[in-house]
């Protein structure tokens, strides 16, 4: 504001309040209009103008433009910015001679680290991990010059005074000269080496994405299952040679948040299956730190694998000594820097579905921006789910969802969970008065809440939380038709739910119908071995005759194992009942012979989705009655498989069947209960074909449909839903 007003020669003042920014200007009408126009055009990339309201007031002849001190409402909190990808002006700075030439920690008020370095509020350098670096006189001058791009840029630094990189080979420090470091790392990567590099929110492991041997070595180092790796490409133009790209996908890739975007590969040429298990979906991102740009200026390859530096199941590593201890012998080079990471973040993951960005993993670039709710969230602490965990704290009407924490079953992850929770409470000045948890008695998050202290506790059914999360995201507080298609979640009846059609509001729900229960032989083992659900379902429909069916499953799985499983089902040993939609997708993947044993979470459903033929409309029949029964679907599918129908057609017909079920069930509920709003949530809606199909069919039939965008539809969004339900129950005095 100051720079713009001064440039246009306008007098007046600007003031921050906790609700908005107020500007008072005097001048010719034309000039004032010009100011407002430029305000929109020149606003920093990471800022967001919700609206500009203009009112006239009594004329005052200002001689200059000044910044008034903020109206601080006591106890009111300021939001914390997420980390911002390096801006073009800073990238230009590292090419100019001077103290920022090739300097990898360049930043300004428009870019650079934020959340990852902030220890406390208010946000100034002394409360960040930049505190240990005393500004040199040149940096200080820019920092204090209101007309400078680095005016009050808290992490500002240069070669003279700021953080630096150091290269370690075999655990020994070798050099801190950026030029040499970039040259060396590039050489290692070109020779098929693997490097560990400290980034913005944690360590990354990197190798040449087109070198199959390097990729498989990286997978070994990480002790990682088959979970797809993310790739960083040199630039947008290069990336376009390899993947399809819509304007929305392009926008997400280039946004200052720089997430990993899931894109469809044009072909697999040059890509080893080891990158992403041979899927046609690839997680890609563009450079976002100065270091990435410096690297690509030397690298010949167009893309590197850039995956979190940790052993799988552990959180992303942030400690330098640990990095050296764990990875010195297995990697070729370790690149560390001395700017502490206070809040660790993973790279965020998004997918464009229905023309909108849908956040799948919410971390760097997104956190800790709050969700602005219409509820009183004050003092509520929601503990989240168990896998893909995040937690959520409430302040005023805002809900602060934590960064992706991960699977709490790992010891390191649960330490990260507790530490981050303590930090969020302190950072956002939240004094918990009400706790919200999943109904599952054995969740680590639930147990953490019970140990937290003697506070009132609200237990929220998992799928109600999913729907409430989507409602909170969209500011809904009324009765809706909630459709949660999910993997698993603890149900009221003690069974494992996951395909719930409910009438609900934020306070409670009535379960109207669901997919028919099936035994889940071996419990959680069934999500890792899709063939178990296939056998369970086949047994229900065909009885012991299933053995004589000509299905890939019976050629790929040891008959003894199948017999053993059948005994478990018959004798009801370790066979909890499930209505989980995810398990049905697993079963179909097994039937089609594309995934008997998953090497990463949701592999079966992902492979199944990859087979879908767009534009093919046929579907299978099913029986809607008290519960939704798919026996007819299975019979038809088995007939299709045994008569040699193209598996792609079968996969598509199955998807279309589920889309019909969503629409027809919603329609039946609407005609009975006269509710027109449908809220979709749950992990299954990460499936692009399914969500797009359901959205368009429902909209064509005049439903008002809501699906997640900014908040994950998977268990990463559960905590927000728990918080919303707790808030509502407190409001109606039902805690
Ligand atoms: Zn910048
Ligand atoms: Zn400096
Ligand atoms: Fe879930």
XYZ file of C-alpha atoms and ligand atoms in Angstrom:
738
model
C 0.000 0.000 0.000
C 2.703 2.397 1.062
C 4.808 1.824 -2.009
C 1.870 2.094 -4.355
C 0.428 5.220 -2.730
C 3.816 6.902 -2.636
C 4.422 6.034 -6.278
C 1.093 7.565 -7.289
C 1.670 10.597 -5.080
C -1.381 9.935 -2.932
C -1.690 10.999 0.713
C -3.465 9.103 3.460
C -2.879 6.155 5.742
C -3.130 2.372 6.033
C -3.998 0.299 9.076
C -4.128 -3.423 9.893
C -7.003 -4.614 12.026
C -7.647 -8.221 12.936
C -10.492 -8.335 10.394
C -9.210 -6.324 7.466
C -6.880 -3.704 6.109
C -8.180 -0.130 6.093
C -6.840 2.446 3.686
C -7.715 6.127 3.684
C -6.707 8.130 0.616
C -7.382 11.577 -0.737
C -6.951 12.551 -4.359
C -8.602 12.889 -7.737
C -11.233 10.230 -8.471
C -9.288 8.973 -11.489
C -6.139 8.549 -9.439
C -7.976 6.723 -6.697
C -9.491 4.342 -9.228
C -6.045 3.731 -10.605
C -4.810 2.876 -7.111
C -7.541 0.276 -6.645
C -6.828 -1.249 -10.050
C -3.112 -1.528 -9.374
C -3.800 -2.936 -5.926
C -5.348 -5.987 -7.535
C -2.689 -6.320 -10.215
C 0.358 -5.795 -8.041
C -0.722 -7.650 -4.917
C 1.979 -10.112 -3.831
C 1.451 -13.630 -5.195
C 0.830 -15.132 -1.772
C -1.743 -12.522 -0.776
C -5.444 -12.930 -1.341
C -7.855 -10.031 -1.735
C -11.274 -11.277 -0.678
C -12.997 -8.048 -1.600
C -12.426 -4.331 -1.715
C -15.096 -2.125 -0.223
C -14.959 1.581 -1.112
C -16.748 4.308 0.833
C -16.501 8.095 0.660
C -15.808 10.219 3.676
C -15.236 13.843 4.511
C -12.334 15.345 2.613
C -9.038 15.595 4.375
C -5.955 17.005 2.694
C -3.172 14.536 3.504
C 0.332 15.704 2.840
C 1.894 12.252 2.923
C 1.054 8.561 3.186
C 1.704 6.911 6.533
C 1.406 3.518 8.175
C -0.598 3.589 11.374
C 0.157 1.038 14.036
C -2.115 -1.982 14.137
C -5.240 -2.111 16.229
C -4.451 -5.156 18.282
C -7.449 -6.724 19.881
C -6.020 -8.456 22.963
C -5.934 -12.224 22.625
C -6.652 -11.959 18.916
C -4.169 -13.940 16.869
C -2.471 -13.131 13.641
C -2.383 -15.808 11.025
C 0.921 -17.393 10.122
C 1.871 -17.577 6.487
C 2.695 -20.930 4.957
C 6.089 -21.221 3.237
C 6.246 -19.525 -0.153
C 8.185 -20.665 -3.226
C 11.070 -18.397 -4.211
C 9.864 -15.462 -6.329
C 11.159 -14.382 -9.738
C 12.778 -11.231 -8.417
C 14.796 -13.240 -5.900
C 15.746 -15.695 -8.640
C 17.026 -12.723 -10.633
C 19.031 -11.631 -7.580
C 20.990 -14.873 -7.470
C 22.221 -14.228 -11.005
C 23.488 -10.734 -10.254
C 26.999 -10.135 -8.963
C 27.011 -9.204 -5.300
C 26.339 -10.779 -1.947
C 23.427 -12.847 -3.251
C 25.083 -14.321 -6.334
C 24.287 -18.067 -6.240
C 23.064 -17.584 -2.684
C 20.641 -20.415 -1.948
C 18.804 -18.781 0.960
C 17.649 -15.652 -0.821
C 14.125 -14.494 0.046
C 12.004 -11.357 0.372
C 8.608 -10.233 1.695
C 6.996 -12.047 -1.236
C 8.709 -15.389 -0.792
C 10.705 -17.718 1.392
C 10.341 -19.773 4.545
C 7.594 -18.888 7.017
C 5.777 -21.625 8.963
C 8.790 -23.950 8.962
C 10.949 -21.406 10.822
C 8.398 -19.770 13.160
C 8.689 -20.598 16.857
C 6.231 -18.094 18.253
C 4.131 -15.026 17.521
C 4.219 -12.167 16.775
C 6.178 -13.010 13.665
C 9.546 -11.325 13.835
C 13.056 -12.579 13.333
C 13.788 -13.126 17.019
C 10.984 -15.683 17.193
C 12.152 -17.645 14.164
C 15.048 -20.014 13.637
C 16.770 -17.086 11.825
C 17.406 -15.623 15.258
C 20.941 -17.045 15.337
C 21.945 -15.121 12.218
C 22.768 -11.468 12.868
C 21.882 -9.335 9.840
C 24.819 -7.654 8.112
C 24.629 -3.886 7.562
C 23.510 -4.270 3.909
C 20.676 -6.619 4.806
C 19.695 -4.434 7.740
C 19.481 -1.393 5.444
C 17.081 -3.190 3.075
C 15.126 -4.559 6.000
C 14.537 -1.049 7.338
C 13.841 0.649 4.002
C 10.112 0.789 3.441
C 10.580 1.124 -0.301
C 12.682 -2.037 -0.453
C 11.296 -5.462 -1.384
C 12.917 -6.808 1.776
C 11.334 -4.296 4.151
C 10.586 -6.354 7.254
C 11.350 -9.619 5.460
C 12.103 -11.547 8.649
C 14.243 -14.341 7.137
C 16.227 -12.008 4.861
C 19.866 -12.972 4.505
C 22.851 -12.900 2.206
C 26.109 -14.750 1.697
C 27.728 -12.488 4.328
C 25.315 -13.072 7.161
C 22.898 -15.893 6.432
C 22.652 -19.674 6.568
C 24.818 -21.837 4.325
C 24.986 -25.277 2.858
C 27.694 -27.790 3.604
C 28.447 -30.896 1.609
C 29.271 -34.153 3.410
C 30.852 -37.154 1.689
C 31.188 -40.357 3.695
C 30.099 -38.418 6.751
C 32.958 -35.918 6.362
C 32.437 -32.224 5.742
C 33.989 -31.289 2.389
C 32.977 -27.809 1.240
C 30.573 -24.934 1.847
C 31.196 -23.245 -1.489
C 27.832 -23.219 -3.261
C 29.380 -23.377 -6.725
C 31.396 -26.475 -5.896
C 28.472 -28.050 -4.025
C 26.118 -27.691 -6.981
C 28.764 -29.049 -9.349
C 29.475 -32.063 -7.122
C 25.837 -32.958 -6.457
C 25.091 -32.686 -10.170
C 27.980 -35.029 -10.931
C 26.810 -37.579 -8.383
C 23.252 -37.507 -9.676
C 24.443 -37.762 -13.295
C 26.492 -40.840 -12.362
C 23.459 -42.582 -10.895
C 24.165 -41.538 -7.331
C 21.737 -40.844 -4.526
C 21.937 -37.671 -2.459
C 20.257 -36.602 0.749
C 19.450 -32.886 0.703
C 18.105 -30.714 3.487
C 15.248 -28.625 2.184
C 12.573 -26.297 3.520
C 10.495 -28.570 5.744
C 12.832 -31.549 6.043
C 15.293 -33.776 4.186
C 14.808 -35.103 0.685
C 16.409 -38.049 -1.040
C 17.200 -37.407 -4.677
C 18.389 -39.244 -7.761
C 18.111 -39.025 -11.548
C 14.511 -39.979 -12.333
C 15.501 -41.568 -15.656
C 18.181 -43.824 -14.206
C 16.503 -47.139 -13.340
C 19.414 -48.408 -11.234
C 19.527 -45.217 -9.193
C 15.768 -45.317 -8.643
C 15.849 -48.880 -7.378
C 18.812 -48.073 -5.149
C 16.888 -45.154 -3.694
C 13.965 -47.462 -3.010
C 16.278 -49.838 -1.149
C 17.819 -47.038 0.901
C 14.396 -45.849 1.948
C 13.308 -49.390 2.735
C 10.217 -48.387 0.907
C 7.364 -50.511 -0.351
C 6.048 -49.819 -3.834
C 4.656 -46.389 -2.984
C 5.098 -44.033 -5.949
C 7.906 -41.452 -5.790
C 7.368 -37.779 -6.555
C 9.446 -36.169 -9.285
C 10.722 -32.634 -9.639
C 10.943 -31.448 -13.227
C 13.237 -28.769 -14.584
C 10.397 -26.510 -15.738
C 6.843 -26.487 -17.016
C 7.710 -26.730 -20.703
C 9.868 -29.790 -20.156
C 7.226 -31.419 -17.991
C 4.620 -30.968 -20.726
C 6.589 -33.358 -22.938
C 5.860 -36.146 -20.484
C 2.412 -35.556 -19.046
C -1.001 -34.330 -20.037
C -1.864 -30.980 -18.509
C -5.015 -28.923 -18.090
C -4.929 -25.172 -17.380
C -5.948 -25.916 -13.770
C -3.131 -28.416 -13.369
C -0.721 -25.860 -14.763
C -2.007 -23.272 -12.318
C -1.471 -25.564 -9.320
C 2.022 -26.514 -10.490
C 3.028 -22.867 -10.798
C 1.280 -21.578 -7.681
C 3.443 -20.173 -4.898
C 2.436 -23.211 -2.848
C 4.230 -25.478 -5.337
C 2.503 -28.726 -4.420
C 3.083 -32.128 -5.933
C 0.376 -32.423 -8.593
C -0.848 -35.833 -9.718
C -0.742 -35.853 -13.513
C -1.427 -38.403 -16.199
C 1.632 -39.618 -18.084
C 1.500 -39.417 -21.882
C 3.529 -42.593 -22.073
C 5.961 -44.542 -19.956
C 8.939 -44.077 -22.242
C 12.083 -43.398 -20.246
C 10.399 -44.061 -16.934
C 11.358 -47.141 -14.981
C 8.325 -48.846 -13.412
C 10.212 -48.391 -10.117
C 9.216 -44.717 -10.123
C 5.507 -45.278 -9.603
C 4.804 -48.997 -9.814
C 3.934 -48.686 -13.488
C 0.863 -46.507 -12.874
C -0.068 -43.859 -15.415
C -0.444 -41.311 -12.637
C 2.685 -39.446 -11.604
C 3.257 -36.989 -8.748
C 5.265 -34.063 -10.098
C 6.379 -30.672 -8.852
C 8.431 -27.738 -10.060
C 11.445 -26.183 -8.318
C 10.515 -24.065 -5.309
C 13.789 -23.378 -3.484
C 16.701 -21.406 -4.921
C 18.756 -24.579 -4.503
C 16.483 -26.473 -6.909
C 17.022 -23.839 -9.605
C 20.783 -23.817 -9.018
C 20.815 -27.606 -9.315
C 18.847 -27.726 -12.545
C 21.170 -25.112 -14.059
C 23.902 -27.773 -13.821
C 21.928 -30.996 -14.211
C 21.490 -32.580 -17.626
C 18.523 -34.712 -16.653
C 15.051 -33.237 -16.965
C 13.749 -34.657 -13.714
C 14.914 -35.938 -10.364
C 13.164 -38.118 -7.856
C 12.604 -35.946 -4.793
C 11.137 -37.985 -1.989
C 11.052 -37.356 1.723
C 14.318 -38.260 3.434
C 13.348 -40.877 5.968
C 12.793 -44.579 6.271
C 9.244 -45.333 5.208
C 6.802 -45.203 8.140
C 8.921 -42.551 9.866
C 8.274 -38.808 9.611
C 10.418 -36.678 7.342
C 13.835 -36.210 8.946
C 14.906 -32.731 10.108
C 17.933 -33.339 12.315
C 21.378 -32.924 10.744
C 23.194 -35.359 13.035
C 20.506 -37.985 12.549
C 20.762 -37.498 8.791
C 24.497 -38.125 8.871
C 24.107 -41.090 11.171
C 21.318 -42.751 9.186
C 22.315 -41.999 5.603
C 26.107 -41.455 5.387
C 26.890 -45.002 4.384
C 23.920 -45.610 2.093
C 24.001 -42.366 0.056
C 26.759 -40.761 -2.027
C 26.416 -37.251 -0.706
C 24.615 -35.407 2.054
C 23.845 -31.736 1.671
C 22.982 -29.980 4.921
C 22.366 -26.393 5.955
C 22.350 -24.626 9.288
C 18.930 -22.959 9.287
C 16.892 -24.902 11.816
C 13.570 -26.365 10.757
C 11.183 -25.780 13.629
C 7.972 -27.042 12.061
C 8.594 -29.946 9.738
C 6.517 -30.232 6.592
C 6.221 -32.723 3.784
C 5.565 -31.710 0.216
C 1.832 -31.299 -0.239
C -0.059 -33.369 -2.806
C -3.018 -32.220 -4.890
C -5.069 -33.586 -7.744
C -7.299 -31.634 -10.106
C -10.747 -33.228 -10.118
C -13.783 -31.634 -11.733
C -11.619 -28.648 -12.680
C -10.771 -27.905 -9.047
C -7.667 -28.395 -6.956
C -8.297 -31.120 -4.361
C -5.711 -31.314 -1.612
C -4.782 -34.919 -0.836
C -1.855 -34.326 1.514
C -1.906 -30.923 3.172
C 1.440 -29.667 4.388
C 4.089 -27.320 2.925
C 2.569 -24.227 1.308
C -0.889 -24.826 2.795
C -0.363 -25.151 6.530
C -1.078 -23.367 8.875
C -3.732 -21.383 6.977
C -6.947 -21.779 8.960
C -10.358 -22.899 7.808
C -12.753 -20.034 8.500
C -15.814 -21.720 9.945
C -19.209 -20.383 10.972
C -18.828 -22.124 14.341
C -17.455 -21.211 17.721
C -14.318 -23.339 17.678
C -12.671 -21.775 20.730
C -10.642 -24.187 22.821
C -11.489 -27.345 20.899
C -8.698 -29.824 20.233
C -9.525 -32.607 17.765
C -7.151 -35.564 17.700
C -7.834 -36.934 14.192
C -7.711 -40.484 12.898
C -4.951 -43.059 13.154
C -3.551 -43.290 9.630
C -2.840 -40.203 7.504
C -3.297 -38.296 10.742
C -3.674 -34.566 11.208
C -5.090 -32.849 14.280
C -7.010 -29.603 14.540
C -7.168 -26.751 17.069
C -9.900 -24.125 17.335
C -9.575 -20.427 18.062
C -12.452 -17.973 17.708
C -14.181 -19.167 14.560
C -11.047 -20.480 12.967
C -9.917 -24.090 12.739
C -6.191 -24.699 12.399
C -5.558 -28.072 10.843
C -2.047 -29.398 11.421
C 0.286 -30.442 8.666
C 0.200 -34.086 7.550
C 1.534 -36.091 10.480
C 1.294 -39.612 9.071
C 0.575 -43.032 10.468
C 0.578 -42.854 14.249
C 1.506 -46.500 14.628
C 5.176 -45.578 14.144
C 6.917 -44.470 17.338
C 8.736 -41.572 15.670
C 5.477 -40.394 14.137
C 3.609 -40.416 17.409
C 6.391 -38.365 18.996
C 6.088 -35.909 16.076
C 2.318 -35.868 16.688
C 2.548 -34.945 20.351
C 5.282 -32.398 19.815
C 3.441 -30.677 16.974
C 0.232 -30.601 18.966
C 1.971 -28.845 21.862
C 3.461 -26.371 19.395
C 0.142 -25.575 17.719
C -1.524 -24.972 21.077
C 1.239 -22.561 22.046
C 1.527 -20.880 18.643
C -2.173 -20.168 18.311
C -2.679 -19.509 22.035
C -5.243 -22.241 22.390
C -6.185 -23.372 25.843
C -8.070 -26.637 25.293
C -11.396 -26.939 27.057
C -12.996 -29.636 24.909
C -11.466 -32.658 23.215
C -12.787 -34.482 20.155
C -11.776 -37.988 19.118
C -12.724 -40.867 16.868
C -15.082 -43.452 18.349
C -12.486 -46.160 17.737
C -11.369 -47.216 21.227
C -7.990 -48.522 20.035
C -6.863 -45.543 17.929
C -3.587 -44.113 19.207
C -5.137 -40.653 18.752
C -8.060 -41.604 20.990
C -5.714 -42.889 23.660
C -3.629 -39.693 23.386
C -6.791 -37.701 24.126
C -7.614 -39.815 27.169
C -4.125 -39.151 28.517
C -4.275 -35.465 27.649
C -6.079 -34.420 30.775
C -9.384 -34.408 32.531
C -11.451 -32.510 29.970
C -14.856 -33.178 28.443
C -14.502 -35.465 25.455
C -16.678 -35.838 22.384
C -16.488 -39.131 20.487
C -17.282 -38.748 16.819
C -18.156 -41.572 14.459
C -15.526 -41.727 11.731
C -17.817 -41.227 8.736
C -19.895 -38.575 10.426
C -16.573 -36.781 10.961
C -15.785 -37.142 7.243
C -19.083 -35.505 6.265
C -18.831 -32.857 9.001
C -15.351 -31.995 7.720
C -16.720 -31.310 4.252
C -19.611 -29.329 5.776
C -17.203 -27.214 7.839
C -15.092 -26.568 4.767
C -18.148 -25.224 2.933
C -19.777 -23.431 5.864
C -22.814 -25.752 6.031
C -24.796 -26.037 9.262
C -28.073 -27.788 8.422
C -29.469 -31.206 7.546
C -27.800 -32.751 4.504
C -27.545 -36.090 2.758
C -24.066 -37.307 3.671
C -22.379 -39.958 1.539
C -19.113 -41.274 2.957
C -17.281 -43.781 0.788
C -14.180 -44.779 2.640
C -11.770 -47.509 3.586
C -12.512 -48.329 7.185
C -13.893 -46.637 10.265
C -15.349 -47.798 13.550
C -19.150 -48.002 13.463
C -21.809 -47.621 16.167
C -22.546 -51.343 15.988
C -18.879 -52.262 16.440
C -18.542 -53.283 12.776
C -16.142 -51.666 10.359
C -18.037 -49.066 8.353
C -17.109 -47.287 5.157
C -20.046 -46.778 2.767
C -22.467 -44.701 4.769
C -25.493 -42.940 3.363
C -26.750 -40.729 6.136
C -28.976 -37.818 6.928
C -26.920 -35.646 9.159
C -26.171 -32.247 10.517
C -23.116 -31.254 12.487
C -24.515 -32.539 15.775
C -25.565 -36.031 14.728
C -26.645 -38.426 12.030
C -29.038 -41.162 11.060
C -27.589 -43.933 8.970
C -30.084 -44.558 6.185
C -28.337 -47.330 4.294
C -24.929 -48.777 3.499
C -23.256 -51.465 1.414
C -24.023 -54.933 2.668
C -21.618 -56.238 5.296
C -18.964 -58.734 4.229
C -16.563 -60.640 6.444
C -13.085 -59.099 6.311
C -10.884 -62.172 6.850
C -7.826 -61.280 8.878
C -9.062 -57.783 9.729
C -6.597 -55.120 8.624
C -4.692 -57.764 6.630
C -7.566 -57.581 4.156
C -6.624 -54.059 3.076
C -3.081 -55.206 2.384
C -4.154 -58.356 0.547
C -7.093 -57.538 -1.728
C -7.576 -61.233 -2.651
C -8.976 -61.828 0.839
C -11.978 -59.583 0.162
C -12.457 -61.177 -3.254
C -12.645 -64.632 -1.669
C -14.967 -63.368 1.044
C -17.368 -61.860 -1.476
C -17.200 -64.849 -3.844
C -17.965 -67.178 -0.955
C -21.023 -65.159 -0.006
C -22.432 -65.397 -3.546
C -21.169 -68.768 -4.823
C -20.590 -70.708 -1.612
C -17.934 -73.444 -1.793
C -18.411 -73.577 -5.582
C -16.222 -70.509 -5.882
C -13.174 -72.782 -6.234
C -14.342 -73.966 -9.642
C -14.558 -70.442 -11.076
C -11.988 -69.571 -13.722
C -10.532 -66.428 -12.148
C -6.948 -65.039 -12.140
C -7.034 -65.094 -8.364
C -7.065 -68.900 -8.251
C -4.004 -69.081 -10.464
C -2.103 -66.464 -8.472
C -2.844 -67.391 -4.860
C -1.802 -70.651 -3.225
C -4.926 -72.917 -2.953
C -3.948 -73.818 0.604
C -4.086 -70.159 1.611
C -7.525 -69.860 0.051
C -8.752 -72.951 1.876
C -7.444 -71.560 5.155
C -9.204 -68.273 4.508
C -12.477 -70.069 3.778
C -12.174 -71.871 7.109
C -11.731 -68.515 8.831
C -14.876 -67.187 7.170
C -16.952 -70.290 7.914
C -15.835 -70.485 11.530
C -15.997 -66.688 11.909
C -12.433 -66.484 13.193
C -10.885 -63.008 12.980
C -13.498 -61.936 10.461
C -14.879 -58.540 11.449
C -17.730 -57.352 9.269
C -17.123 -54.453 6.918
C -19.208 -52.197 4.716
C -16.108 -50.348 3.513
C -16.362 -49.211 -0.104
C -12.583 -49.335 -0.353
C -12.683 -53.078 0.342
C -15.093 -53.560 -2.546
C -12.661 -51.785 -4.892
C -9.913 -54.044 -3.494
C -11.992 -57.124 -4.232
C -12.636 -56.064 -7.840
C -8.928 -55.343 -8.354
C -8.192 -58.875 -7.190
C -10.918 -60.395 -9.391
C -9.419 -58.685 -12.447
C -5.978 -59.964 -11.475
C -4.402 -56.502 -11.233
C -3.593 -56.480 -7.523
C -3.603 -59.497 -5.197
C -1.208 -58.086 -2.642
C -0.833 -54.325 -2.251
C 2.698 -52.938 -2.062
C 1.355 -49.560 -0.907
C -1.864 -48.153 0.516
C -4.843 -48.198 -1.892
C -2.834 -49.824 -4.678
C -5.772 -51.988 -5.786
C -8.253 -49.110 -6.114
C -5.619 -46.978 -7.868
C -4.883 -49.684 -10.429
C -8.581 -50.187 -10.944
C -9.168 -46.506 -11.574
C -6.271 -46.450 -14.041
C -8.120 -49.004 -16.202
C -11.256 -46.909 -16.672
C -12.288 -46.030 -20.223
C -13.680 -42.498 -20.339
C -16.994 -42.163 -22.132
C -18.032 -45.798 -21.705
C -21.446 -45.663 -20.054
C -22.596 -49.208 -19.223
C -22.981 -50.333 -15.638
C -23.855 -53.500 -13.713
C -27.064 -53.975 -11.822
C -27.278 -54.146 -8.018
C -30.059 -54.560 -5.485
C -31.054 -51.623 -3.347
C -33.158 -52.716 -0.425
C -32.530 -52.202 3.310
C -28.872 -52.381 2.491
C -27.196 -52.073 -0.890
C -26.397 -55.556 -2.149
C -23.903 -56.250 -4.921
C -24.480 -59.982 -5.416
C -25.891 -59.407 -8.912
C -22.950 -57.154 -9.703
C -20.520 -59.893 -8.721
C -22.325 -62.573 -10.746
C -22.245 -60.352 -13.836
C -18.601 -59.448 -13.296
C -17.552 -63.069 -12.892
C -19.460 -63.928 -16.078
C -17.671 -61.090 -17.896
C -14.273 -62.205 -16.605
C -14.737 -65.867 -17.453
C -15.968 -65.054 -20.963
C -12.913 -62.947 -21.634
C -14.420 -59.447 -21.606
C -11.773 -56.706 -21.685
C -10.869 -56.031 -18.018
C -10.953 -52.305 -18.809
C -14.631 -52.598 -19.658
C -15.295 -54.489 -16.441
C -13.429 -51.887 -14.373
C -15.381 -49.098 -16.044
C -18.738 -50.833 -15.557
C -17.896 -51.325 -11.878
C -17.086 -47.624 -11.439
C -20.296 -46.684 -13.252
C -22.231 -48.978 -10.924
C -20.928 -47.156 -7.848
C -21.746 -43.785 -9.455
C -25.325 -45.025 -10.065
C -25.580 -46.211 -6.481
C -24.517 -42.780 -5.222
C -27.046 -40.994 -7.406
C -29.964 -43.384 -7.014
C -29.567 -43.641 -3.259
C -29.336 -39.860 -2.905
C -32.405 -39.539 -5.090
C -34.406 -41.999 -2.993
C -33.463 -40.159 0.194
C -34.344 -36.812 -1.383
C -37.823 -37.856 -2.392
C -38.499 -39.129 1.131
C -36.839 -36.486 3.265
C -36.943 -33.454 0.953
C -33.275 -32.647 1.436
C -31.446 -31.426 -1.647
C -27.889 -30.933 -0.411
C -25.492 -33.825 -0.861
C -22.124 -33.874 0.877
C -19.504 -36.313 -0.393
C -16.488 -37.362 1.648
C -14.166 -40.257 2.433
C -10.966 -41.599 0.910
C -12.688 -43.266 -2.051
C -13.441 -39.805 -3.489
C -9.746 -39.355 -4.264
C -10.756 -41.351 -7.329
C -11.069 -38.780 -10.122
C -13.384 -40.752 -12.369
C -15.707 -41.582 -9.501
C -15.890 -38.083 -8.041
C -16.310 -36.401 -11.423
C -18.984 -38.919 -12.390
C -20.887 -38.525 -9.127
C -20.629 -34.716 -9.171
C -21.936 -34.360 -12.696
C -24.750 -36.889 -12.352
C -25.947 -35.304 -9.101
C -25.709 -31.767 -10.502
C -27.550 -32.756 -13.697
C -30.361 -33.831 -11.414
C -30.447 -30.529 -9.555
C -28.741 -31.621 -6.377
C -26.549 -29.094 -4.589
C -23.353 -31.093 -4.214
C -20.389 -30.464 -1.966
C -17.038 -32.238 -2.111
C -13.706 -31.419 -0.491
C -11.212 -29.088 -2.116
C -8.931 -27.339 0.394
C -9.213 -30.099 2.990
C -8.332 -33.738 2.291
C -11.250 -36.089 1.635
C -9.161 -38.847 3.195
C -8.422 -39.253 6.917
C -6.263 -36.120 6.764
C -9.548 -34.189 6.976
C -11.087 -36.118 9.867
C -9.848 -33.802 12.634
C -11.681 -30.811 11.156
C -14.897 -32.824 11.148
C -14.378 -33.899 14.744
C -13.853 -30.288 15.728
C -17.013 -29.161 13.909
C -19.123 -31.861 15.589
C -17.702 -31.030 19.028
C -18.398 -27.340 18.488
C -22.013 -28.010 17.503
C -22.636 -30.377 20.400
C -21.235 -27.810 22.817
C -23.469 -25.142 21.278
C -26.592 -27.241 21.814
C -25.294 -28.240 25.257
C -24.943 -31.872 24.374
C -21.391 -32.560 25.504
Zn 11.441 -13.112 -3.228
Zn 23.439 -9.948 4.799
Fe -11.704 -42.516 6.702
